[in-house]
Short mmCIF file of C-alpha atoms in Angstrom, two decimals:
data_model
loop_
_atom_site.label_atom_id
_atom_site.label_comp_id
_atom_site.label_asym_id
_atom_site.label_seq_id
_atom_site.Cartn_x
_atom_site.Cartn_y
_atom_site.Cartn_z
CA MET U 1 104.67 70.34 106.34
CA LYS U 2 103.09 72.52 109.02
CA LYS U 3 105.41 73.30 111.93
CA LEU U 4 105.88 76.25 114.27
CA ILE U 5 109.40 76.94 113.05
CA ASN U 6 111.23 79.65 111.14
CA ASP U 7 114.16 78.24 109.18
CA PRO U 8 114.66 74.45 109.51
CA ALA U 9 118.39 75.12 109.93
CA ASP U 10 117.71 77.18 113.07
CA VAL U 11 115.41 74.75 114.90
CA VAL U 12 117.92 73.45 117.47
CA THR U 13 119.50 76.86 118.17
CA GLU U 14 116.16 78.63 118.59
CA THR U 15 114.85 75.77 120.74
CA LEU U 16 117.87 76.05 123.04
CA LYS U 17 117.54 79.84 123.29
CA GLY U 18 113.90 79.50 124.30
CA PHE U 19 114.72 76.73 126.76
CA ALA U 20 117.48 78.86 128.29
CA THR U 21 115.29 81.87 128.96
CA ALA U 22 112.29 79.85 130.15
CA HIS U 23 114.25 77.78 132.67
CA ALA U 24 117.21 79.92 133.74
CA ASP U 25 116.58 78.95 137.38
CA LEU U 26 117.40 75.32 136.60
CA VAL U 27 119.82 75.28 133.66
CA THR U 28 122.50 77.17 131.80
CA VAL U 29 122.61 76.77 128.02
CA HIS U 30 125.82 77.07 126.03
CA LEU U 31 125.80 77.59 122.26
CA ASP U 32 128.49 76.77 119.70
CA PRO U 33 129.13 74.16 120.89
CA ASP U 34 125.64 73.35 122.13
CA TYR U 35 125.12 71.82 125.56
CA VAL U 36 122.94 72.32 128.63
CA VAL U 37 124.18 72.11 132.24
CA ARG U 38 122.44 72.40 135.59
CA ALA U 39 122.59 75.93 136.94
CA ASP U 40 124.90 74.99 139.83
CA ALA U 41 127.38 72.96 137.76
CA PRO U 42 129.90 71.72 138.52
CA VAL U 43 128.89 70.25 141.88
CA GLN U 44 132.14 69.63 143.73
CA GLY U 45 132.69 66.07 144.96
CA LYS U 46 129.71 64.71 143.02
CA VAL U 47 129.81 62.32 140.07
CA GLY U 48 128.66 64.22 136.99
CA LEU U 49 126.10 62.64 134.65
CA VAL U 50 126.11 63.52 130.94
CA SER U 51 123.76 62.23 128.28
CA GLY U 52 122.69 63.39 124.86
CA GLY U 53 121.63 62.51 121.36
CA GLY U 54 119.74 63.90 118.43
CA SER U 55 117.16 66.61 119.02
CA GLY U 56 113.52 65.88 118.35
CA HIS U 57 113.03 63.65 121.39
CA GLU U 58 112.19 66.39 123.87
CA PRO U 59 112.02 66.55 126.82
CA LEU U 60 114.87 64.01 126.56
CA HIS U 61 117.63 64.94 127.38
CA ALA U 62 117.71 68.61 128.33
CA GLY U 63 114.44 68.37 130.21
CA PHE U 64 116.12 66.01 132.68
CA VAL U 65 119.03 68.29 133.59
CA GLY U 66 118.91 69.34 137.22
CA LEU U 67 118.99 68.10 140.80
CA GLY U 68 118.66 64.34 141.00
CA MET U 69 119.14 63.56 137.32
CA LEU U 70 121.57 64.77 134.66
CA ASP U 71 124.28 67.36 135.14
CA ALA U 72 124.46 68.00 131.40
CA ALA U 73 122.73 67.18 128.14
CA VAL U 74 124.19 67.48 124.66
CA PRO U 75 121.72 67.95 121.78
CA GLY U 76 122.67 67.16 118.23
CA ALA U 77 120.78 68.17 115.13
CA VAL U 78 117.33 66.62 114.77
CA PHE U 79 117.70 62.81 114.89
CA THR U 80 121.50 63.21 114.55
CA SER U 81 124.11 62.34 117.14
CA PRO U 82 126.08 65.20 118.71
CA THR U 83 129.73 65.38 117.73
CA PRO U 84 132.54 64.72 120.24
CA ASP U 85 133.42 68.41 120.78
CA PRO U 86 130.23 69.49 122.62
CA ILE U 87 130.20 66.20 124.53
CA LEU U 88 133.74 66.95 125.73
CA GLU U 89 132.84 70.52 126.71
CA ALA U 90 129.79 69.32 128.63
CA THR U 91 131.93 66.70 130.38
CA LYS U 92 134.46 69.34 131.43
CA ALA U 93 131.70 71.68 132.59
CA VAL U 94 130.23 69.15 135.06
CA ASP U 95 133.46 67.60 136.34
CA GLY U 96 133.44 68.16 140.10
CA GLY U 97 136.45 65.98 140.77
CA ALA U 98 134.59 62.69 141.31
CA GLY U 99 134.48 61.57 137.69
CA VAL U 100 131.80 61.69 135.03
CA LEU U 101 129.35 59.06 133.79
CA HIS U 102 128.19 59.11 130.18
CA ILE U 103 124.72 57.62 129.66
CA VAL U 104 124.55 56.64 126.00
CA LYS U 105 121.63 55.30 123.96
CA ASN U 106 122.66 52.40 121.77
CA TYR U 107 122.91 54.05 118.37
CA THR U 108 126.12 53.75 116.42
CA GLY U 109 126.78 57.49 116.12
CA ASP U 110 126.04 58.15 119.79
CA VAL U 111 128.31 55.32 120.94
CA LEU U 112 131.24 56.32 118.72
CA ASN U 113 131.04 60.04 119.49
CA PHE U 114 130.72 59.57 123.24
CA GLU U 115 133.67 57.14 123.13
CA THR U 116 135.78 59.74 121.33
CA ALA U 117 134.77 62.45 123.80
CA ALA U 118 135.70 60.17 126.72
CA GLU U 119 139.13 59.58 125.20
CA LEU U 120 139.63 63.32 124.85
CA ALA U 121 138.50 63.87 128.44
CA ASP U 122 141.01 61.29 129.62
CA LEU U 123 143.77 63.37 128.02
CA GLU U 124 142.62 66.22 130.28
CA GLU U 125 142.75 63.90 133.30
CA ILE U 126 138.97 63.63 133.70
CA LYS U 127 137.88 60.11 134.65
CA VAL U 128 134.94 59.05 132.48
CA ARG U 129 132.92 55.86 132.52
CA ALA U 130 130.06 55.02 130.17
CA VAL U 131 126.98 52.84 130.16
CA VAL U 132 124.98 51.99 127.04
CA VAL U 133 121.19 51.73 127.28
CA ASN U 134 119.67 48.99 125.09
CA ASP U 135 116.16 48.39 126.40
CA ASP U 136 114.25 47.99 123.11
CA VAL U 137 113.06 44.37 122.75
CA ALA U 138 111.75 45.02 119.23
CA VAL U 139 115.06 44.24 117.52
CA GLU U 140 118.29 42.45 118.18
CA ASP U 141 120.11 44.43 115.52
CA SER U 142 119.43 47.06 112.87
CA THR U 143 121.21 49.36 110.46
CA TRP U 144 121.10 52.06 113.17
CA THR U 145 122.60 50.04 116.01
CA ALA U 146 124.89 47.23 116.98
CA GLY U 147 122.39 45.37 119.13
CA ARG U 148 119.20 46.63 120.71
CA ARG U 149 118.27 50.30 120.55
CA GLY U 150 118.17 52.60 123.54
CA VAL U 151 114.67 54.02 123.94
CA ALA U 152 112.36 55.04 126.83
CA GLY U 153 114.28 53.07 129.45
CA THR U 154 116.91 55.79 129.15
CA VAL U 155 114.71 58.07 131.26
CA LEU U 156 114.69 55.53 134.09
CA VAL U 157 118.46 55.07 133.91
CA GLU U 158 118.98 58.83 134.11
CA LYS U 159 116.60 59.20 137.06
CA ILE U 160 117.93 56.32 139.15
CA ALA U 161 121.63 56.82 138.39
CA GLY U 162 121.12 60.54 138.96
CA ALA U 163 119.69 59.86 142.41
CA ALA U 164 122.67 57.65 143.25
CA ALA U 165 125.09 60.41 142.22
CA GLU U 166 123.10 63.02 144.14
CA ARG U 167 123.30 61.03 147.39
CA GLY U 168 127.10 60.92 147.06
CA ASP U 169 127.85 57.50 145.56
CA ASP U 170 131.27 57.24 143.93
CA LEU U 171 131.72 56.66 140.21
CA ASP U 172 131.93 52.87 140.44
CA ALA U 173 128.76 52.72 142.52
CA VAL U 174 126.83 55.01 140.16
CA VAL U 175 127.93 52.87 137.21
CA ALA U 176 126.80 49.74 139.05
CA VAL U 177 123.35 51.21 139.69
CA ALA U 178 123.00 52.33 136.06
CA GLU U 179 124.01 48.89 134.82
CA LYS U 180 121.52 47.25 137.17
CA VAL U 181 118.71 49.33 135.69
CA ILE U 182 119.84 48.56 132.14
CA GLY U 183 119.83 44.86 132.95
CA GLN U 184 116.29 44.96 134.35
CA VAL U 185 114.43 47.32 131.98
CA ARG U 186 112.70 46.47 128.69
CA SER U 187 110.66 48.57 126.23
CA MET U 188 108.52 48.14 123.13
CA GLY U 189 106.87 50.83 121.00
CA VAL U 190 104.24 51.35 118.33
CA ALA U 191 103.73 54.08 115.72
CA LEU U 192 100.29 55.07 114.46
CA THR U 193 101.73 57.75 112.18
CA ALA U 194 105.14 58.85 110.98
CA CYS U 195 106.86 62.06 112.01
CA THR U 196 108.33 64.75 109.75
CA VAL U 197 111.92 65.88 110.28
CA PRO U 198 112.04 69.67 109.63
CA HIS U 199 114.91 69.65 107.15
CA ALA U 200 113.38 66.71 105.23
CA GLY U 201 109.93 68.21 104.87
CA LYS U 202 108.18 64.87 104.44
CA PRO U 203 107.21 61.92 106.68
CA SER U 204 110.11 59.72 107.71
CA PHE U 205 108.30 56.57 106.57
CA ASP U 206 105.03 55.59 104.92
CA LEU U 207 102.10 54.01 106.74
CA GLY U 208 98.77 53.23 105.16
CA GLU U 209 95.65 54.85 106.57
CA ASP U 210 94.72 51.62 108.36
CA GLU U 211 98.27 50.45 109.24
CA ILE U 212 100.38 50.70 112.38
CA GLU U 213 104.01 49.72 112.94
CA ILE U 214 104.78 47.47 115.92
CA GLY U 215 108.28 47.84 117.38
CA ILE U 216 109.13 51.19 115.84
CA GLY U 217 112.32 53.03 116.79
CA ILE U 218 112.40 56.60 118.03
CA HIS U 219 113.84 57.86 114.73
CA GLY U 220 111.29 56.11 112.56
CA GLU U 221 113.35 52.94 112.17
CA PRO U 222 111.37 49.89 111.05
CA GLY U 223 109.70 47.72 113.66
CA ARG U 224 108.93 44.03 113.77
CA HIS U 225 105.88 44.14 111.53
CA ARG U 226 102.93 46.17 110.33
CA ILE U 227 99.38 45.26 111.24
CA PRO U 228 95.95 46.75 110.62
CA MET U 229 94.81 49.34 113.13
CA ALA U 230 93.25 47.61 116.14
CA PRO U 231 91.64 48.48 119.50
CA ALA U 232 93.96 49.81 122.18
CA ASP U 233 93.92 46.62 124.26
CA ALA U 234 94.98 44.48 121.31
CA ILE U 235 97.84 46.87 120.49
CA THR U 236 98.90 46.94 124.14
CA ASP U 237 99.04 43.14 124.18
CA GLN U 238 101.48 43.23 121.25
CA LEU U 239 103.77 45.51 123.27
CA VAL U 240 103.47 43.75 126.62
CA ASP U 241 103.90 40.18 125.35
CA PRO U 242 107.51 40.54 124.10
CA ILE U 243 108.47 42.49 127.22
CA LEU U 244 107.20 39.73 129.51
CA ALA U 245 108.83 37.08 127.35
CA ASP U 246 112.17 38.86 127.52
CA LEU U 247 112.17 39.76 131.23
CA LYS U 248 111.05 36.27 132.33
CA LEU U 249 109.86 37.48 135.75
CA ASP U 250 108.11 35.08 138.13
CA GLY U 251 106.80 37.89 140.29
CA GLY U 252 107.95 40.89 142.28
CA ASP U 253 107.63 44.66 142.07
CA VAL U 254 107.88 46.60 138.83
CA LEU U 255 107.70 50.15 137.54
CA LEU U 256 105.33 50.59 134.59
CA PHE U 257 106.11 53.46 132.22
CA VAL U 258 103.78 54.37 129.34
CA ASN U 259 105.48 56.97 127.17
CA GLY U 260 103.91 59.08 124.43
CA MET U 261 105.78 59.58 121.18
CA GLY U 262 104.78 63.24 120.90
CA GLY U 263 101.42 63.26 119.15
CA THR U 264 99.30 61.02 121.37
CA PRO U 265 96.83 62.52 123.88
CA GLU U 266 97.37 61.62 127.53
CA SER U 267 93.87 60.17 127.64
CA GLU U 268 94.98 57.48 125.19
CA LEU U 269 98.18 56.84 127.14
CA TYR U 270 96.11 56.13 130.24
CA ILE U 271 93.92 53.72 128.27
CA VAL U 272 97.09 51.84 127.33
CA TYR U 273 98.38 52.04 130.91
CA ARG U 274 95.14 50.55 132.26
CA HIS U 275 95.39 47.40 130.16
CA ALA U 276 99.18 47.09 130.47
CA ARG U 277 98.82 47.11 134.25
CA GLU U 278 96.09 44.48 134.06
CA ARG U 279 98.41 42.30 131.98
CA LEU U 280 101.34 42.69 134.36
CA GLU U 281 99.21 41.93 137.39
CA ALA U 282 97.75 38.88 135.65
CA ALA U 283 101.35 37.70 135.14
CA GLY U 284 101.95 37.86 138.90
CA LEU U 285 103.78 41.20 138.98
CA THR U 286 103.02 44.05 141.36
CA VAL U 287 103.07 47.55 139.87
CA THR U 288 104.38 49.73 142.69
CA ARG U 289 105.60 52.73 140.67
CA SER U 290 104.20 54.33 137.50
CA LEU U 291 105.05 57.02 134.97
CA VAL U 292 102.69 58.14 132.18
CA GLY U 293 103.30 60.96 129.71
CA ASN U 294 105.54 62.31 126.95
CA TYR U 295 109.13 61.89 128.14
CA ILE U 296 111.03 60.61 125.09
CA THR U 297 109.31 61.59 121.88
CA SER U 298 109.74 61.44 118.12
CA LEU U 299 108.65 64.94 117.13
CA GLU U 300 104.89 64.72 116.42
CA MET U 301 104.67 60.95 115.90
CA GLN U 302 101.45 59.36 117.14
CA GLY U 303 102.08 56.24 119.14
CA CYS U 304 103.51 55.11 122.46
CA SER U 305 105.93 52.79 124.13
CA ILE U 306 105.62 50.58 127.18
CA THR U 307 108.57 50.12 129.53
CA VAL U 308 108.80 47.74 132.48
CA LEU U 309 111.56 47.93 135.11
CA LYS U 310 112.07 45.20 137.69
CA LEU U 311 112.39 46.94 141.06
CA ASP U 312 114.12 46.07 144.30
CA ASP U 313 114.41 48.06 147.52
CA GLU U 314 117.44 50.02 146.31
CA LEU U 315 115.96 50.99 142.94
CA THR U 316 112.64 51.92 144.53
CA ALA U 317 114.35 54.22 147.04
CA LEU U 318 116.39 55.86 144.28
CA TRP U 319 113.30 56.33 142.11
CA ASP U 320 111.56 58.05 145.03
CA ALA U 321 114.49 60.39 145.73
CA PRO U 322 113.93 64.14 145.18
CA VAL U 323 114.37 65.47 141.66
CA ASN U 324 114.01 68.96 140.20
CA THR U 325 114.22 69.20 136.42
CA VAL U 326 112.05 70.85 133.80
CA ALA U 327 110.32 67.60 132.81
CA LEU U 328 110.26 65.70 136.09
CA VAL U 329 109.67 67.32 139.49
CA LYS U 330 109.19 65.18 142.58
CA GLY U 331 109.56 65.94 146.26
CA VAL U 332 111.42 69.24 145.92
#
């Protein structure tokens, strides 16, 4: 294992300390318990947005804390859900009197711990609602989840729901927008290599030199099947086909998001984007918004995911709204 770390036990703490000093204009980092809030939190009269999950997926979630997106992010240990205590503290820290929305990826630990934190917040008279992101079409169920996993579509939920909260929507309206996005977004991923969790010291799964895993999860969970390495267009087809089959769109506007898993050069992501867009357009869809880059990763895993979101006028306007976070800056 070759990683730019000191002690594997200190990875999350030292990451957060570096993040805090590098981006003190945008965020405030709290340690023990660990959570990140926007520098101006709490914003009075605004719905607060909190998300979180295991570390190792950076820039998700801390990189999306700031104007127009999340009010707080709660990092757990690498690939491990945060416990209820830091989720509760983050919820309290961003409560501006208008309620708090928890955006939760559909993994059993995340769901249970956010539910517990919401119950504890209710005891302190903080109104909390939650939405669960489940955009991964690769599986219907797994040992990690009850139902589909939450993957790259989480970024789009955080951006669009964050814009709704920033413009002053009340809690019910922000929940409705988030649920609309969840209902209209689908993702599928591929791994070319495994990643190595620091405290494990070895790859999280085994792939042959000429094998790739179609439908991989962001923690190295198994996908649909393994196939021999193939040209980029053929791999892209295997990601786009199940998305189109699941969305069942006759036409209309979509956002196309090609996400890197951490170890894939941007040049390769744009090769995938090129063919994915061709496929969507051939299916009668119009790609009006795009996002390409590393936004929800799996440490140094090589691979990518493709995400498609069905747009309407409201979602397009919210996507275009100003945002100022470490990982996504637009119109500020």
